PDB file of C-alpha atoms and ligand atoms in Angstrom:
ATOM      1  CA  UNK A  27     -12.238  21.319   1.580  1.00  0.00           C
ATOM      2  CA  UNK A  28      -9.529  20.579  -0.612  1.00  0.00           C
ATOM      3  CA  UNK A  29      -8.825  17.528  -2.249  1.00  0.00           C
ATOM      4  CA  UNK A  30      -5.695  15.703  -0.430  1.00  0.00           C
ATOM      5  CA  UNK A  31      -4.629  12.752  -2.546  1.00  0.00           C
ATOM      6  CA  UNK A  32      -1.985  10.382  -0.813  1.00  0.00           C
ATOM      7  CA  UNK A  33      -0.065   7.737  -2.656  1.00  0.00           C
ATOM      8  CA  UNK A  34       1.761   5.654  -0.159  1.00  0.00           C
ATOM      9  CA  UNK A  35       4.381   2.509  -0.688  1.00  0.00           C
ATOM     10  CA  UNK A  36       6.571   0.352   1.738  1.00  0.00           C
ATOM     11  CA  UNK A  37       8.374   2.949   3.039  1.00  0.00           C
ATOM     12  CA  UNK A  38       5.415   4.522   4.979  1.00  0.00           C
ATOM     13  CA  UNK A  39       5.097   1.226   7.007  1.00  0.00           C
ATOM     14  CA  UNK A  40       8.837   1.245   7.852  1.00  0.00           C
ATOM     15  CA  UNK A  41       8.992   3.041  11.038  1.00  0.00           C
ATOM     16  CA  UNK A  42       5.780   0.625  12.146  1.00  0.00           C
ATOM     17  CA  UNK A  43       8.981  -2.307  11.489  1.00  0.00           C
ATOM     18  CA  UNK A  44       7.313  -3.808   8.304  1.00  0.00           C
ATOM     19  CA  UNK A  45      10.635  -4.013   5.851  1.00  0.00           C
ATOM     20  CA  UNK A  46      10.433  -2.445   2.705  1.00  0.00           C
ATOM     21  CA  UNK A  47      10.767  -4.773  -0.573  1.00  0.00           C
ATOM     22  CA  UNK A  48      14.020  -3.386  -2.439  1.00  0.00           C
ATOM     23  CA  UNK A  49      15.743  -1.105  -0.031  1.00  0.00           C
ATOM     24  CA  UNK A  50      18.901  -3.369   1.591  1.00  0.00           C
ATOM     25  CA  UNK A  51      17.951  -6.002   3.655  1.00  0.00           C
ATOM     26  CA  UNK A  52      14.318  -5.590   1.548  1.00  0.00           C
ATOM     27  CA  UNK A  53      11.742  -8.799   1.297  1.00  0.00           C
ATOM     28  CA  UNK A  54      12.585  -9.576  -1.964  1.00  0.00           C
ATOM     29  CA  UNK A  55      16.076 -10.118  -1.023  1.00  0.00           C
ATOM     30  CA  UNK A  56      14.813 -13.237   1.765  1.00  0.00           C
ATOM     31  CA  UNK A  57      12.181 -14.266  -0.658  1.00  0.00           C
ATOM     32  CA  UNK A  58      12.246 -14.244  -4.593  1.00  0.00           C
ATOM     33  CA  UNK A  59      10.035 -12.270  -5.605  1.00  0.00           C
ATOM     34  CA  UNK A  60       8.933 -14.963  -8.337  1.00  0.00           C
ATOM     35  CA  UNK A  61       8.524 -17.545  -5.800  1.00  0.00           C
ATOM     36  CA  UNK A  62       6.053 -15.768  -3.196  1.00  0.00           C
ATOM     37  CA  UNK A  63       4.102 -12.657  -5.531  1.00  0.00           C
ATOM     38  CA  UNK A  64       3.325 -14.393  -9.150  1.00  0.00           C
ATOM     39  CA  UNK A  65       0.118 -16.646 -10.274  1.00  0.00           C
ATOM     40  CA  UNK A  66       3.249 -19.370 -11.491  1.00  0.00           C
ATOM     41  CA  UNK A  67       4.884 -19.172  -8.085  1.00  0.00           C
ATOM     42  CA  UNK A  68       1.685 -19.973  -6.072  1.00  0.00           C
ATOM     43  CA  UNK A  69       0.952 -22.871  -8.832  1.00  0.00           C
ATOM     44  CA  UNK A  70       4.614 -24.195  -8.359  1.00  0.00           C
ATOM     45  CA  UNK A  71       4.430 -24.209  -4.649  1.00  0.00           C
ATOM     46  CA  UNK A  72       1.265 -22.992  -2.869  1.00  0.00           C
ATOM     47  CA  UNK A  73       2.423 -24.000   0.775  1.00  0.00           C
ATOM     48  CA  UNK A  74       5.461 -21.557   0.343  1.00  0.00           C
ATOM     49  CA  UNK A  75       3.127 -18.984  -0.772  1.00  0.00           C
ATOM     50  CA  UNK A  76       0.451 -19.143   1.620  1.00  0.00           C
ATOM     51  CA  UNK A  77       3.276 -19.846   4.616  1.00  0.00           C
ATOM     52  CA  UNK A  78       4.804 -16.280   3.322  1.00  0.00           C
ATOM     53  CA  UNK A  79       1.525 -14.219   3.758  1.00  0.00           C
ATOM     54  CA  UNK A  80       0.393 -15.804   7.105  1.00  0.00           C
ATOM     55  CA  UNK A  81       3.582 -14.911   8.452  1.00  0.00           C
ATOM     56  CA  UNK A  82       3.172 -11.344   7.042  1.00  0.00           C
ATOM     57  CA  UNK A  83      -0.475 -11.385   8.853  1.00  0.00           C
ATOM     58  CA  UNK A  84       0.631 -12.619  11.956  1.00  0.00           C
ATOM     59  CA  UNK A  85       3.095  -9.048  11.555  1.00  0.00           C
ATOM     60  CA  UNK A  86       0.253  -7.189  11.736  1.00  0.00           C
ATOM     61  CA  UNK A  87      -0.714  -8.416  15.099  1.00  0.00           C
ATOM     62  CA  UNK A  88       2.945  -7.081  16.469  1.00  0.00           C
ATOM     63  CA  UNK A  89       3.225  -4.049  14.980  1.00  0.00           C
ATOM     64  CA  UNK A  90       1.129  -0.523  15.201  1.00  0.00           C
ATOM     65  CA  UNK A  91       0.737   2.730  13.120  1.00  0.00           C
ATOM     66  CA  UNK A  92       3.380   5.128  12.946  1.00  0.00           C
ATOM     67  CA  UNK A  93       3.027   9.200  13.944  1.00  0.00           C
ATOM     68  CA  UNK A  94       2.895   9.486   9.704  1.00  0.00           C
ATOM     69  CA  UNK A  95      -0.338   7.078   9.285  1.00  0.00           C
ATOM     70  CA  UNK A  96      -1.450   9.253  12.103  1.00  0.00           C
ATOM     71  CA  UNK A  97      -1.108  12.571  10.753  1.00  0.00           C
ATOM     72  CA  UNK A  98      -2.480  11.220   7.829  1.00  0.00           C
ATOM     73  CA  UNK A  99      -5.569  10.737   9.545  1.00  0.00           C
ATOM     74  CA  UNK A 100      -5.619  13.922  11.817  1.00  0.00           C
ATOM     75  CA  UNK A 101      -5.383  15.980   8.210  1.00  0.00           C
ATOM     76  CA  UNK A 102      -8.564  14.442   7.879  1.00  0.00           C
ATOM     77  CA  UNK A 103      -9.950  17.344   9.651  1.00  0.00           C
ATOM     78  CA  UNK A 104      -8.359  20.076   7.438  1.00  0.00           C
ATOM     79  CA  UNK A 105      -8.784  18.236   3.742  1.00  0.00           C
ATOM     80  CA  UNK A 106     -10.565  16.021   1.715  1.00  0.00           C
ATOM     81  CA  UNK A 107      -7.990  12.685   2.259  1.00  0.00           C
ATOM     82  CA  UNK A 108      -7.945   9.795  -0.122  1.00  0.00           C
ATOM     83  CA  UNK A 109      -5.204   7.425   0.156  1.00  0.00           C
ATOM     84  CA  UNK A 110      -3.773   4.987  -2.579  1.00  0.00           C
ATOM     85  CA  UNK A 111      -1.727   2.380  -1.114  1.00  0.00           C
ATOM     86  CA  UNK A 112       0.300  -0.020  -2.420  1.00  0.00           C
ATOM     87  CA  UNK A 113       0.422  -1.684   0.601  1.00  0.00           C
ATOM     88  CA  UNK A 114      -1.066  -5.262   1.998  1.00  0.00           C
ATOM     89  CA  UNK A 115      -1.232  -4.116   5.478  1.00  0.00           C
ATOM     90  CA  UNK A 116      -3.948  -2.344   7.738  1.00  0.00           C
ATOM     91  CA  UNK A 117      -1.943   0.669   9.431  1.00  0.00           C
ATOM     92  CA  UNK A 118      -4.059   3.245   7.617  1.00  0.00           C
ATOM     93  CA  UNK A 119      -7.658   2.606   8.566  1.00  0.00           C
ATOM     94  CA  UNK A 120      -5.708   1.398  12.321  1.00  0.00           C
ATOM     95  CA  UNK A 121      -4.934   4.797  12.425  1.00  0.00           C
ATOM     96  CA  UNK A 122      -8.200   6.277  11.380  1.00  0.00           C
ATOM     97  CA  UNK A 123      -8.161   7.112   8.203  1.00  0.00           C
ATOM     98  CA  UNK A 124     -11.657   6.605   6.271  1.00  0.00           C
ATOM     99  CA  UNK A 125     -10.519   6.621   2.979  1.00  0.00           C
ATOM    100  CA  UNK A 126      -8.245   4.177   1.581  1.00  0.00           C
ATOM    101  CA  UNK A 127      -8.151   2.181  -1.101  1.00  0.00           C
ATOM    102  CA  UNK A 128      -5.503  -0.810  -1.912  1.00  0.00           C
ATOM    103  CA  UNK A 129      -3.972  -1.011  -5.075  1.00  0.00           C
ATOM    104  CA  UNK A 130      -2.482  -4.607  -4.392  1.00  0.00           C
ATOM    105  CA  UNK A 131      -4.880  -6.306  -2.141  1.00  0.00           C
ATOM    106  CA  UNK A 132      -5.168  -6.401   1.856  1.00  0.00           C
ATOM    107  CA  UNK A 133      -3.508  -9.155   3.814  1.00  0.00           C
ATOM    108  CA  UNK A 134      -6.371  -9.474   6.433  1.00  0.00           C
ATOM    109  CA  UNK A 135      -8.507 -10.769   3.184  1.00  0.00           C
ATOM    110  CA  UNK A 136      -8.289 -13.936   1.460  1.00  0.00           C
ATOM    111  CA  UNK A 137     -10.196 -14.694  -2.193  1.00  0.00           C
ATOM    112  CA  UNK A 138     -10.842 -17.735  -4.851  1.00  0.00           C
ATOM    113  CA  UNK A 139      -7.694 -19.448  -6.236  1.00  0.00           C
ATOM    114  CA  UNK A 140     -10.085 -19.809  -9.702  1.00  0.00           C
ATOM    115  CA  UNK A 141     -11.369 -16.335  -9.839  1.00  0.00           C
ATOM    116  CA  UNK A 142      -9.229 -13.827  -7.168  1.00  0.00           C
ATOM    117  CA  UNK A 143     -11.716 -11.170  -8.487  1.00  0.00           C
ATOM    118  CA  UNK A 144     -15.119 -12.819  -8.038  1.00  0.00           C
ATOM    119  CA  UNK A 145     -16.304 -10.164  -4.808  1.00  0.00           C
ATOM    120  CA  UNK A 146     -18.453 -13.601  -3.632  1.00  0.00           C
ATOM    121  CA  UNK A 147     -15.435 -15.036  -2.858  1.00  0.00           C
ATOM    122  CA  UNK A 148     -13.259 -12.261  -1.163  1.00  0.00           C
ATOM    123  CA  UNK A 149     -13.713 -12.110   2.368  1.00  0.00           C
ATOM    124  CA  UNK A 150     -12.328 -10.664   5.691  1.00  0.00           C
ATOM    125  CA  UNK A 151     -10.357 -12.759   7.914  1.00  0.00           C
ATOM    126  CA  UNK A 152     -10.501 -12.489  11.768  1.00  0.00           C
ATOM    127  CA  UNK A 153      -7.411 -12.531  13.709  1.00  0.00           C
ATOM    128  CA  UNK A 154      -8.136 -16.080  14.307  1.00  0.00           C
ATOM    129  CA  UNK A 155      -8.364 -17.675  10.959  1.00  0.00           C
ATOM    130  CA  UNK A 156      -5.055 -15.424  10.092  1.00  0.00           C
ATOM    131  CA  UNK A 157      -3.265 -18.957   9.208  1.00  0.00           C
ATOM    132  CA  UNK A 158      -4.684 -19.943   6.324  1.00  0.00           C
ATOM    133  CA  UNK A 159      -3.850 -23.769   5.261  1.00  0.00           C
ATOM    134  CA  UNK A 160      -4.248 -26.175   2.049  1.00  0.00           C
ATOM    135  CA  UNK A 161      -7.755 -27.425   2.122  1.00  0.00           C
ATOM    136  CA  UNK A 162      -9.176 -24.219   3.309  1.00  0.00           C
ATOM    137  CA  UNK A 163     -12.014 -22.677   0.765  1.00  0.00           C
ATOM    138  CA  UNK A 164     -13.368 -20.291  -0.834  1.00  0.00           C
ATOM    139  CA  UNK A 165     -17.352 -19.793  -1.373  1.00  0.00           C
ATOM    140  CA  UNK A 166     -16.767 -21.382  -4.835  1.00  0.00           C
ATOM    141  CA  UNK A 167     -15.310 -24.351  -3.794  1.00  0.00           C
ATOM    142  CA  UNK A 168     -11.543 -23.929  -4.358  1.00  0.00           C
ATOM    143  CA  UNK A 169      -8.255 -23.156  -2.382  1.00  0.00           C
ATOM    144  CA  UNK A 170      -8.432 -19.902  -0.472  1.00  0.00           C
ATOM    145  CA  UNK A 171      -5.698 -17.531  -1.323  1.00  0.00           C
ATOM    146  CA  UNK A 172      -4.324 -14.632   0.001  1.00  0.00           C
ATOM    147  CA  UNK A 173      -6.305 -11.450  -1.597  1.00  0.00           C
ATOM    148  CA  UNK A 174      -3.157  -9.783  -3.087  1.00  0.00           C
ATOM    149  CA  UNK A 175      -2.288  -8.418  -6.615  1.00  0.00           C
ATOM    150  CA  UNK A 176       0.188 -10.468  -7.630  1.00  0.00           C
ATOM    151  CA  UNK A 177       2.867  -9.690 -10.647  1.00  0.00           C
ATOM    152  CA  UNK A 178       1.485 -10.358 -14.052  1.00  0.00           C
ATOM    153  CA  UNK A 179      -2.221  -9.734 -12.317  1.00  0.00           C
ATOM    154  CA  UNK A 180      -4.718  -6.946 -13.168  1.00  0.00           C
ATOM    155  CA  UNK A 181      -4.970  -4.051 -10.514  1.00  0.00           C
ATOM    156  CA  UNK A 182      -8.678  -3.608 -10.719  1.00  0.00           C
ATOM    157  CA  UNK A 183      -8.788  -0.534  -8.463  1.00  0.00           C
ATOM    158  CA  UNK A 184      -6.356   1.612 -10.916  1.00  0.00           C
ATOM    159  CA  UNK A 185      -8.886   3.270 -12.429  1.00  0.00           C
ATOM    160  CA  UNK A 186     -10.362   4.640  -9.489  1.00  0.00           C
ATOM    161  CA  UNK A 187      -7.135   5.125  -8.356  1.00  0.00           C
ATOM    162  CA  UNK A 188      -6.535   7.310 -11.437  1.00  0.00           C
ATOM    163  CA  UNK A 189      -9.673   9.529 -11.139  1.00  0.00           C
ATOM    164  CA  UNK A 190      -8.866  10.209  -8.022  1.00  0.00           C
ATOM    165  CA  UNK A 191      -5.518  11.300  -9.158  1.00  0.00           C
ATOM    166  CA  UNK A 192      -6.437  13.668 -11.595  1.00  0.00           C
ATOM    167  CA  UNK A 193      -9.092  15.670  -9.184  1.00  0.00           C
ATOM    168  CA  UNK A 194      -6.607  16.273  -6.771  1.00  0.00           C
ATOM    169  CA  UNK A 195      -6.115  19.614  -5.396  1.00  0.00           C
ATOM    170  CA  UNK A 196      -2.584  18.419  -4.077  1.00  0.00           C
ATOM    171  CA  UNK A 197      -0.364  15.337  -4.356  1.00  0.00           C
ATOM    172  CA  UNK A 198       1.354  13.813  -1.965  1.00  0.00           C
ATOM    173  CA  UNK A 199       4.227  10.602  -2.499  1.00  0.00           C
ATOM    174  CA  UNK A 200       5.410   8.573   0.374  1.00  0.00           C
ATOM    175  CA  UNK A 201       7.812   5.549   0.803  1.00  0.00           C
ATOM    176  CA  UNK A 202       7.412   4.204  -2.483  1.00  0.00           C
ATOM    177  CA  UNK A 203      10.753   3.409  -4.983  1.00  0.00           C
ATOM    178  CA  UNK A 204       8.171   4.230  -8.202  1.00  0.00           C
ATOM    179  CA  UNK A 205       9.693   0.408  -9.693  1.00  0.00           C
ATOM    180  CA  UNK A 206       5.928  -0.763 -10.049  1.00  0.00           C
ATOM    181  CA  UNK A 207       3.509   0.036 -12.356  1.00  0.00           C
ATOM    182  CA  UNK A 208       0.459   0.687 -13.284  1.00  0.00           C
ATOM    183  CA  UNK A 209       0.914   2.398  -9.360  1.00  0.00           C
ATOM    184  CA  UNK A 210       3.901   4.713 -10.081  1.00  0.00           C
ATOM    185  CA  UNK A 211       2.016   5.829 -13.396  1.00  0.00           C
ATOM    186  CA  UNK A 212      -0.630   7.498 -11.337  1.00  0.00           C
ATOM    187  CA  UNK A 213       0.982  10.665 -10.548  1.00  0.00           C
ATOM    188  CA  UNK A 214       0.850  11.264 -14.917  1.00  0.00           C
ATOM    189  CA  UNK A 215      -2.769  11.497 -13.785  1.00  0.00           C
ATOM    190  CA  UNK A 216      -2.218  14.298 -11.983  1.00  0.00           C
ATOM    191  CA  UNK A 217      -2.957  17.586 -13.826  1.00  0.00           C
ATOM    192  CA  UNK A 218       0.141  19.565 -13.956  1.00  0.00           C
ATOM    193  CA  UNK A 219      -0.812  22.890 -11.876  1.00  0.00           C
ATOM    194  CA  UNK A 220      -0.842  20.716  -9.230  1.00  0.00           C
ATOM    195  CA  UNK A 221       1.548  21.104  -6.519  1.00  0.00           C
ATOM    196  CA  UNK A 222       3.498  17.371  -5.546  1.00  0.00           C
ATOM    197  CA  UNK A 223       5.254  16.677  -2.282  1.00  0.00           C
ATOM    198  CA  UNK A 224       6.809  13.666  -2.253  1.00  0.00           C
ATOM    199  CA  UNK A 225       8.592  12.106   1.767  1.00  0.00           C
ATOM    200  CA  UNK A 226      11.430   9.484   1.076  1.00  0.00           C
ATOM    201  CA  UNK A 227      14.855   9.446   3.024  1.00  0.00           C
ATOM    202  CA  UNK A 228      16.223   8.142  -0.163  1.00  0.00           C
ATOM    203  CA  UNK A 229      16.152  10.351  -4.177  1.00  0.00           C
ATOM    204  CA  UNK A 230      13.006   8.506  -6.109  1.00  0.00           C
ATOM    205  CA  UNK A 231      14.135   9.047  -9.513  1.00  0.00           C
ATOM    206  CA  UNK A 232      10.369  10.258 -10.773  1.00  0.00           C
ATOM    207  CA  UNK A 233      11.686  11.510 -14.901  1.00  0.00           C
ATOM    208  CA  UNK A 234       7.809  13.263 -16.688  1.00  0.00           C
ATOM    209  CA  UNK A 235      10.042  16.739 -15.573  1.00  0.00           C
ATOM    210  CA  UNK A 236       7.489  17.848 -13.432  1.00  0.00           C
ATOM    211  CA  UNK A 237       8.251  19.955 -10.186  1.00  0.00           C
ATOM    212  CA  UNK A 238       7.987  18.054  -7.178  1.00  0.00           C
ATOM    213  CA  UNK A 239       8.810  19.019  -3.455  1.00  0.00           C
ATOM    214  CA  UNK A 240      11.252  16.567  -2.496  1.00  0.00           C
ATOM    215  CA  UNK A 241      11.221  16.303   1.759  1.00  0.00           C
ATOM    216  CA  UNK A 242      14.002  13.613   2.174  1.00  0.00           C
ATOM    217  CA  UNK A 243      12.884  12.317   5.549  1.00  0.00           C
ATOM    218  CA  UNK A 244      11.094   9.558   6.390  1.00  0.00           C
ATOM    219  CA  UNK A 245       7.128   9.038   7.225  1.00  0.00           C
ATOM    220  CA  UNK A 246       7.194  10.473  10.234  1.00  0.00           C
ATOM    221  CA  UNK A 247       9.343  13.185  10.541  1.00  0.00           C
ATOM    222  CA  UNK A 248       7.973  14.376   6.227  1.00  0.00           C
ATOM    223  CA  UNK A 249       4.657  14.078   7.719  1.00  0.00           C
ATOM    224  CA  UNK A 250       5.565  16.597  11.155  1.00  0.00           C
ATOM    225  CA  UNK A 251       6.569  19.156   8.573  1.00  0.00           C
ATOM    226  CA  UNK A 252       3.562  19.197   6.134  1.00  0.00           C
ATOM    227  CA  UNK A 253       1.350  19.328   8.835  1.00  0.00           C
ATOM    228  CA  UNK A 254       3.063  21.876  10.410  1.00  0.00           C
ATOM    229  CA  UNK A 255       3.286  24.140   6.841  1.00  0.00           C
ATOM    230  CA  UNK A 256      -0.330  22.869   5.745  1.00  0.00           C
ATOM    231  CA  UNK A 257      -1.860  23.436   9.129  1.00  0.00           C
ATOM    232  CA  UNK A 258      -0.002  26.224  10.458  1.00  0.00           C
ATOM    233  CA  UNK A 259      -1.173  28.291   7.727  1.00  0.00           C
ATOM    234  CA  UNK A 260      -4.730  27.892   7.935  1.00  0.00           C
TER     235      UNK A 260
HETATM  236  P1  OAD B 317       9.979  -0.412  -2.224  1.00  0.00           P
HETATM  237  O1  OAD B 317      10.605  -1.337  -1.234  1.00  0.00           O
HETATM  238  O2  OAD B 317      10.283  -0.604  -3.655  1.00  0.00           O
HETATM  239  O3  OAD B 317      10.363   1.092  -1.861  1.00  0.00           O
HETATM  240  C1  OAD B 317      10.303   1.554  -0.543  1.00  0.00           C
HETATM  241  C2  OAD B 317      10.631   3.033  -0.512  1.00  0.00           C
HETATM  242  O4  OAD B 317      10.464   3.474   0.832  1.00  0.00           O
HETATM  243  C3  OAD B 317      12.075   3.370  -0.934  1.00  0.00           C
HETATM  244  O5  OAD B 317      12.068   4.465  -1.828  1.00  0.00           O
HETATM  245  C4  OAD B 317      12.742   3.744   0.409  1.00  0.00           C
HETATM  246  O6  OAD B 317      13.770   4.730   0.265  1.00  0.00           O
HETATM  247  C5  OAD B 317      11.554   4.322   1.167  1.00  0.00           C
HETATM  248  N1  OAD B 317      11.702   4.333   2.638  1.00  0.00           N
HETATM  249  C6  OAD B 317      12.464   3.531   3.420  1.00  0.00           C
HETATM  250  N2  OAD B 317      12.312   3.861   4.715  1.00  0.00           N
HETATM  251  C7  OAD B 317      11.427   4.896   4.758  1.00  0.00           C
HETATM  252  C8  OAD B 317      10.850   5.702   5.808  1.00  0.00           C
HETATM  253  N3  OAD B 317      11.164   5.493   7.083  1.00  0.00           N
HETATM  254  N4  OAD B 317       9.978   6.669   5.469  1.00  0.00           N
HETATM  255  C9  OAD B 317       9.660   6.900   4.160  1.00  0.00           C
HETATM  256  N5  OAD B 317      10.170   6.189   3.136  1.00  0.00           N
HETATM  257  C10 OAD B 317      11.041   5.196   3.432  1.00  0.00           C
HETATM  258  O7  OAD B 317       8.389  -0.477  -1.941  1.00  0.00           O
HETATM  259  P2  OAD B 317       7.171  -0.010  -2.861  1.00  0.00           P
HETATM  260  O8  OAD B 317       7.548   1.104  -3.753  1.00  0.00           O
HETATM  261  O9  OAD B 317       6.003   0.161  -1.971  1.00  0.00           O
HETATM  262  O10 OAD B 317       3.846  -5.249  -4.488  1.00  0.00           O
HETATM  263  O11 OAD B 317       6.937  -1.306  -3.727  1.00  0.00           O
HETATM  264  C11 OAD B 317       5.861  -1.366  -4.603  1.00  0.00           C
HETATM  265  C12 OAD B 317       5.315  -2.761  -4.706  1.00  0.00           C
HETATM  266  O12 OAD B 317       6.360  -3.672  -4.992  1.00  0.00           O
HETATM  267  C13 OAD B 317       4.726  -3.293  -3.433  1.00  0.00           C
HETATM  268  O13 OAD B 317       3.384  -2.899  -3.252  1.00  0.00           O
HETATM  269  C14 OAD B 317       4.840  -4.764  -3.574  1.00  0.00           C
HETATM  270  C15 OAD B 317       6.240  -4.831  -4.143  1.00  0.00           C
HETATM  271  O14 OAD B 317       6.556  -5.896  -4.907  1.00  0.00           O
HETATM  272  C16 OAD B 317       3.339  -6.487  -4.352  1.00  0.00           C
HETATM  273  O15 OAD B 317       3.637  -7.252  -3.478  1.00  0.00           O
HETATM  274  C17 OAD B 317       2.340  -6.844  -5.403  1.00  0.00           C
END
């Protein structure tokens, strides 16, 4: 089977109703970005921080997968998938697909406030604990905190990320702006015979001059047509 290598971003959560950061009325517009996604805005005010991502997390209970996280998982059948997301939120594996890995955390897990990496400390939340307060802890004795990359923090699952990248057999973009590295530096990983699709209702400005098969629709409907050519021809 070939190898099927997905990179996905906000965008491919959209139709599910999660907003997008930077498109118009994006999260980072309501909430600084400084405030609620940097090590200095948790230490400034943790409360605001944690009161952010439980509201995110109670989002998940509302919302469902879209017909793109679906096809994603039906290709299943016909290639090798592995998906890269940059997003916090569970619509992938809801959907069924078995492989995906999270670039900037998962909401639905919470970590140590002293050592976010320490895998003692990271844990899964059930729906019920999804409000986490001050006082709760972590195996190590300090604050829990939500289990998200923040800016200014390592991503310690680029690296796989980036092998994955540059086995692929073909590359597929969706729903991301590109604005955040190391992420958007992973398709330089992928070797340049290899055909890139890339779904956004919006141009993604992606410079390295390399051909790319722009589909300028969003999750859903991109996804219906690569199936459909991918599929179809098989
Ligand atoms: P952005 O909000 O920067 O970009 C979202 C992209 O999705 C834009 O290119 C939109 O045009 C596109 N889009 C909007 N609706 C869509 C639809 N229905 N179908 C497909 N695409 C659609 O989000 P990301 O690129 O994911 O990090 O942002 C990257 C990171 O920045 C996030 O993971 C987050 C944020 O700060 C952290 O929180 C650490």
């Amino acid at each position: 089977m070939k190898k099927l290598v997905v990179l996905t971003g906000a965008g491919m959560s959209a139709e599910s109703g999660i907003r997008t950061f930077r498109d118009a009325d994006g999260l980072w517009e309501e909430y600084p970005v400084e405030q609620v996604a940097t090590p200095e805005g948790y230490a400034a005010n943790p409360q605001l921080v944690l009161d952010f991502y439980n509201q995110r997390r109670r989002q998940l209970l509302e919302v469902k997968p879209n017909r793109g996280h679906e096809i994603l998982a039906e290709l299943e059948q016909y290639f090798q998938v592995t998906i890269l997301t940059q997003n916090v939120d569970n619509l992938h594996e809801r959907a069924g697909s078995s492989q995906v890995i999270h670039l900037h955390g998962e909401l639905t897990k919470v970590t140590s406030s002293r050592d976010p990496n320490d895998p003692a400390c990271i844990r899964e939340l059930k729906p019920e604990e999804y409000e986490v307060k001050i006082g709760d802890l972590a195996a190590d004795g300090s604050q829990l905190r939500p289990y998200i990359v923040w800016f200014g923090e390592p991503v310690p699952m680029i690296s796989m990320a980036a092998r994955y990248a540059q086995e692929a057999d073909i590359f597929l973009i969706i729903g991301t702006s590109m604005n955040v590295y190391p992420a958007a530096g992973l398709l330089r990983y992928v070797p340049f015979q290899v055909p890139v699709y890339l779904i956004d209702p919006k141009e993604v400005p992606i410079g390295s001059g390399r051909p790319v098969q722009f589909l300028r629709k969003g999750a859903s409907a991109g996804m219906e047509e690569l199936k459909k050519m991918w599929v179809g021809s098989l």
